Each structure stands twice: as C-alpha cells, then as structure tokens.
Tab-separated table of C-alpha atoms in Angstrom:
chain	number	residue	atom	x	y	z
A	1	UNK	CA	-0.118	-0.023	-0.025
A	2	UNK	CA	1.193	3.247	-0.927
A	3	UNK	CA	2.721	5.391	2.095
A	4	UNK	CA	2.253	9.184	1.820
A	5	UNK	CA	3.735	11.984	3.769
A	6	UNK	CA	1.749	15.267	3.790
A	7	UNK	CA	3.507	18.715	4.120
A	8	UNK	CA	0.882	21.409	4.818
A	9	UNK	CA	0.935	25.100	6.137
A	10	UNK	CA	-2.764	25.932	6.438
A	11	UNK	CA	-6.346	24.577	6.892
A	12	UNK	CA	-5.594	21.545	4.860
A	13	UNK	CA	-8.702	21.078	2.932
A	14	UNK	CA	-6.679	19.199	0.282
A	15	UNK	CA	-5.481	16.788	2.959
A	16	UNK	CA	-9.082	16.315	4.083
A	17	UNK	CA	-10.017	15.292	0.409
A	18	UNK	CA	-7.239	12.742	0.375
A	19	UNK	CA	-8.271	11.406	3.887
A	20	UNK	CA	-11.902	11.091	2.516
A	21	UNK	CA	-10.782	9.306	-0.643
A	22	UNK	CA	-8.832	6.694	1.492
A	23	UNK	CA	-11.682	6.215	3.882
A	24	UNK	CA	-14.294	5.392	1.081
A	25	UNK	CA	-12.051	3.132	-0.463
A	26	UNK	CA	-11.383	4.976	-3.778
A	27	UNK	CA	-7.710	5.397	-2.893
A	28	UNK	CA	-5.672	2.562	-1.440
A	29	UNK	CA	-3.043	4.316	0.370
A	30	UNK	CA	-2.090	5.349	3.887
A	31	UNK	CA	-0.997	8.729	5.245
A	32	UNK	CA	1.898	8.108	7.464
A	33	UNK	CA	2.654	11.567	8.740
A	34	UNK	CA	1.548	15.132	8.229
A	35	UNK	CA	4.200	17.745	8.802
A	36	UNK	CA	3.644	21.434	9.234
A	37	UNK	CA	5.847	24.508	9.303
A	38	UNK	CA	2.998	26.385	11.208
A	39	UNK	CA	2.259	25.892	14.732
A	40	UNK	CA	-1.483	25.043	15.348
A	41	UNK	CA	-2.128	24.664	11.519
A	42	UNK	CA	-5.490	23.428	10.790
A	43	UNK	CA	-3.993	20.536	8.814
A	44	UNK	CA	-2.476	19.187	11.991
A	45	UNK	CA	-5.743	19.128	13.843
A	46	UNK	CA	-7.262	17.339	10.901
A	47	UNK	CA	-4.537	14.668	11.107
A	48	UNK	CA	-5.086	14.477	14.956
A	49	UNK	CA	-8.744	13.953	14.400
A	50	UNK	CA	-8.164	11.009	12.181
A	51	UNK	CA	-5.307	9.473	14.347
A	52	UNK	CA	-2.731	10.438	11.837
A	53	UNK	CA	0.715	10.881	13.066
A	54	UNK	CA	1.702	14.607	12.804
A	55	UNK	CA	4.400	17.143	13.924
A	56	UNK	CA	4.995	20.925	13.693
A	57	UNK	CA	8.685	21.426	12.616
A	58	UNK	CA	9.728	25.039	13.462
A	59	UNK	CA	11.990	26.372	10.709
A	60	UNK	CA	13.287	29.024	13.017
A	61	UNK	CA	14.711	26.381	15.253
A	62	UNK	CA	17.323	25.397	12.527
A	63	UNK	CA	20.223	27.586	11.450
A	64	UNK	CA	19.409	27.148	7.788
A	65	UNK	CA	16.913	25.865	5.265
A	66	UNK	CA	18.955	22.778	4.658
A	67	UNK	CA	18.874	21.728	8.352
A	68	UNK	CA	15.049	22.367	8.415
A	69	UNK	CA	14.485	20.177	5.348
A	70	UNK	CA	16.761	17.610	6.659
A	71	UNK	CA	14.573	17.266	9.540
A	72	UNK	CA	11.597	16.811	7.378
A	73	UNK	CA	13.385	14.195	5.332
A	74	UNK	CA	14.530	12.346	8.539
A	75	UNK	CA	10.790	12.002	9.581
A	76	UNK	CA	9.553	11.068	6.209
A	77	UNK	CA	12.178	8.388	6.073
A	78	UNK	CA	11.398	7.237	9.372
A	79	UNK	CA	7.878	6.517	8.173
A	80	UNK	CA	9.115	4.967	5.107
A	81	UNK	CA	7.055	7.446	2.760
A	82	UNK	CA	6.719	6.609	-0.883
A	83	UNK	CA	5.130	9.848	-2.064
A	84	UNK	CA	5.339	13.385	-0.608
A	85	UNK	CA	2.163	15.383	-1.081
A	86	UNK	CA	2.182	19.296	-0.667
A	87	UNK	CA	-1.217	20.293	0.493
A	88	UNK	CA	-0.859	24.151	0.882
A	89	UNK	CA	2.864	24.022	1.753
A	90	UNK	CA	3.813	27.635	1.396
A	91	UNK	CA	7.493	26.930	0.986
A	92	UNK	CA	9.618	26.359	-2.019
A	93	UNK	CA	11.477	23.188	-1.598
A	94	UNK	CA	15.375	23.318	-2.233
A	95	UNK	CA	16.891	21.399	-4.913
A	96	UNK	CA	18.466	18.967	-2.313
A	97	UNK	CA	15.077	18.059	-1.147
A	98	UNK	CA	13.670	17.698	-4.714
A	99	UNK	CA	16.598	15.467	-5.720
A	100	UNK	CA	16.003	13.258	-2.699
A	101	UNK	CA	12.279	12.592	-3.803
A	102	UNK	CA	12.501	13.216	-7.627
A	103	UNK	CA	9.263	12.724	-9.219
A	104	UNK	CA	8.003	11.620	-5.751
A	105	UNK	CA	6.893	15.121	-4.575
A	106	UNK	CA	3.398	16.136	-5.807
A	107	UNK	CA	1.882	19.865	-5.536
A	108	UNK	CA	-1.488	21.345	-6.489
A	109	UNK	CA	-1.654	24.908	-7.566
A	110	UNK	CA	-4.913	26.884	-8.317
A	111	UNK	CA	-4.307	27.686	-12.020
A	112	UNK	CA	-3.754	26.148	-15.198
A	113	UNK	CA	0.083	25.957	-15.310
A	114	UNK	CA	2.487	27.346	-16.576
A	115	UNK	CA	0.096	30.361	-16.254
A	116	UNK	CA	-0.085	32.417	-12.935
A	117	UNK	CA	2.416	30.924	-10.799
A	118	UNK	CA	2.995	32.049	-7.171
A	119	UNK	CA	0.495	33.692	-4.724
A	120	UNK	CA	-2.861	34.944	-5.549
A	121	UNK	CA	-3.119	32.740	-8.811
A	122	UNK	CA	-6.969	33.297	-8.924
A	123	UNK	CA	-6.584	37.198	-8.664
A	124	UNK	CA	-3.960	37.167	-11.330
A	125	UNK	CA	-6.411	35.229	-13.633
A	126	UNK	CA	-9.254	37.555	-13.012
A	127	UNK	CA	-6.967	40.676	-13.608
A	128	UNK	CA	-5.762	39.185	-16.755
A	129	UNK	CA	-9.295	38.643	-17.891
A	130	UNK	CA	-9.054	34.893	-18.694
A	131	UNK	CA	-12.400	33.125	-19.583
A	132	UNK	CA	-11.331	29.723	-18.227
A	133	UNK	CA	-9.283	28.972	-14.863
A	134	UNK	CA	-8.528	25.925	-12.914
A	135	UNK	CA	-5.912	23.930	-11.088
A	136	UNK	CA	-2.905	21.650	-11.788
A	137	UNK	CA	-1.506	18.715	-10.109
A	138	UNK	CA	2.323	18.324	-10.927
A	139	UNK	CA	5.506	17.024	-9.541
A	140	UNK	CA	7.553	19.454	-7.847
A	141	UNK	CA	10.990	20.536	-9.102
A	142	UNK	CA	13.388	23.200	-8.284
A	143	UNK	CA	11.221	25.943	-9.551
A	144	UNK	CA	8.121	27.610	-8.274
A	145	UNK	CA	5.075	25.880	-9.406
A	146	UNK	CA	6.880	24.251	-12.167
A	147	UNK	CA	7.642	20.508	-12.911
A	148	UNK	CA	5.981	17.866	-14.993
A	149	UNK	CA	2.130	18.235	-15.092
A	150	UNK	CA	0.093	15.241	-14.102
A	151	UNK	CA	-3.627	16.362	-14.168
A	152	UNK	CA	-5.412	19.616	-14.761
A	153	UNK	CA	-9.045	20.585	-14.478
A	154	UNK	CA	-10.842	23.706	-15.673
A	155	UNK	CA	-13.578	25.882	-14.424
A	156	UNK	CA	-15.327	28.798	-16.326
A	157	UNK	CA	-14.538	32.324	-15.194
A	158	UNK	CA	-17.860	34.339	-14.817
A	159	UNK	CA	-18.152	38.055	-15.396
A	160	UNK	CA	-19.064	38.750	-11.906
A	161	UNK	CA	-16.463	36.519	-10.206
A	162	UNK	CA	-14.348	37.710	-7.405
A	163	UNK	CA	-11.184	36.195	-5.944
A	164	UNK	CA	-13.228	34.543	-3.359
A	165	UNK	CA	-15.879	33.025	-5.774
A	166	UNK	CA	-13.382	31.759	-8.308
A	167	UNK	CA	-11.228	30.240	-5.516
A	168	UNK	CA	-13.952	28.282	-4.159
A	169	UNK	CA	-14.966	26.944	-7.384
A	170	UNK	CA	-11.268	25.954	-8.136
A	171	UNK	CA	-10.852	24.367	-4.672
A	172	UNK	CA	-13.692	21.843	-5.669
A	173	UNK	CA	-11.858	20.701	-8.529
A	174	UNK	CA	-8.692	20.545	-6.568
A	175	UNK	CA	-10.241	18.178	-4.269
A	176	UNK	CA	-11.470	16.114	-7.006
A	177	UNK	CA	-8.355	15.749	-9.006
A	178	UNK	CA	-5.525	15.556	-6.408
A	179	UNK	CA	-6.760	12.177	-5.040
A	180	UNK	CA	-7.056	11.081	-8.555
A	181	UNK	CA	-3.521	11.856	-9.459
A	182	UNK	CA	-2.235	10.079	-6.141
A	183	UNK	CA	-4.201	6.908	-7.326
A	184	UNK	CA	-2.642	6.934	-10.765
A	185	UNK	CA	0.751	7.084	-8.769
A	186	UNK	CA	-0.295	4.168	-6.564
A	187	UNK	CA	-1.359	2.256	-9.377
A	188	UNK	CA	2.065	2.772	-11.278
A	189	UNK	CA	0.383	4.461	-14.160
A	190	UNK	CA	2.513	7.589	-14.243
A	191	UNK	CA	5.795	7.698	-16.359
A	192	UNK	CA	7.997	10.901	-16.443
A	193	UNK	CA	9.649	11.084	-19.961
A	194	UNK	CA	11.461	14.138	-21.282
A	195	UNK	CA	9.922	16.143	-18.465
A	196	UNK	CA	6.370	15.324	-19.296
A	197	UNK	CA	3.984	12.944	-17.576
A	198	UNK	CA	2.587	9.924	-19.668
A	199	UNK	CA	-0.370	8.513	-18.162
A	200	UNK	CA	-0.347	4.513	-18.702
A	201	UNK	CA	-3.689	3.063	-19.423
A	202	UNK	CA	-4.233	-0.334	-17.754
C-alpha cells in the first residue's frame, strides 16, 4: 500500500480530500505523517482527528533551510514514505529536497500552469481577464510551481467572479483531481519522460 507523507501550512482542505478518498476506498493508500511549518495549523488538527501521526517542525529552530528540510526528510524516511504530497505547503523546496524525492513530490496549484504561478493565482487570472481558470497537479521540481504536469481541471470564469468565488470553484476541482493523481501514482500508471508525464492505461 502506498505510504504518503503530507506537507501542509494551512487549513488542510486538500489533505481532507485525500483522507476522505482513502476512507471511502477510492484511494488505496495510507497517510503515515503530516508535517507542518506552522504551529497550530488546521491541517495538524485534521490529522489528529483521524489518528494520523503529525508534527510541527519550526523552521526558526534551525540555522538554515537545509537543516530544516533535513529534519523533514528524516521524519519522512522514518515513516518509509513513498510519496510526498504538498497540500498548501507555502515554502519552495530546495534542489536538495527535490533531488532526494525526484518525481515523488506532488503539488497542487490553483491555476492552469504554466500560467499564473506564485501567490494569488486566482486574482492574477481575474486581472488578466481569462475566460477559463482551473488547477494543476504536478511533480515539484526546483522551480516555483513548475515541474511535470500530471492532471489539470478547468472551471469557467464568470463576469461577476471575485477572487473568493473563483477560488471556491477551483478548490472543488482541486479536491477532485488531487486524490485522482495520487491514485494514478499508487497504481504505477505515471511515467515521466523528457520532462512530461505520460499516463499509462491499464
């Protein structure tokens, strides 16, 4: 069974969607540990509620980013994690971390990458006047919101949309496609070739 480690900084709604998919049997996986860089993050409370091991690792307790990331890696390795899932983790991982888990770190971003990377992607989309927005699950690499794209989902942008209403609609799609991408990984149906993801049909 696929062993997952989750990195989260906030409320953990994508974490919850993964937990729910596991509980109803759609996703055959086990979340071994949830790690947060924010003390009291709601994601940790969600993990607690479901009896999932969780830990707050304080970045300020370490002299540098490398030591902080090594603490995360040590905990992930201790739990024999196969896949690292970023669920609203608000830090860019170093090349060292990415190399350690090459093509085994997933991230989800609320835009149709490569458009609108970084913070406030939904506002960026509205400001640009796009007619279609969405979300992307991808493997993390050394860049910000870059890396091989696994799945994407689209939502229409309405004339009266605000950042809040568009974000809510995109989030619904995030909750749908993130567990789906993890399922593809668990079934060995993802192949990365020349920087692109190929989905293998059984």
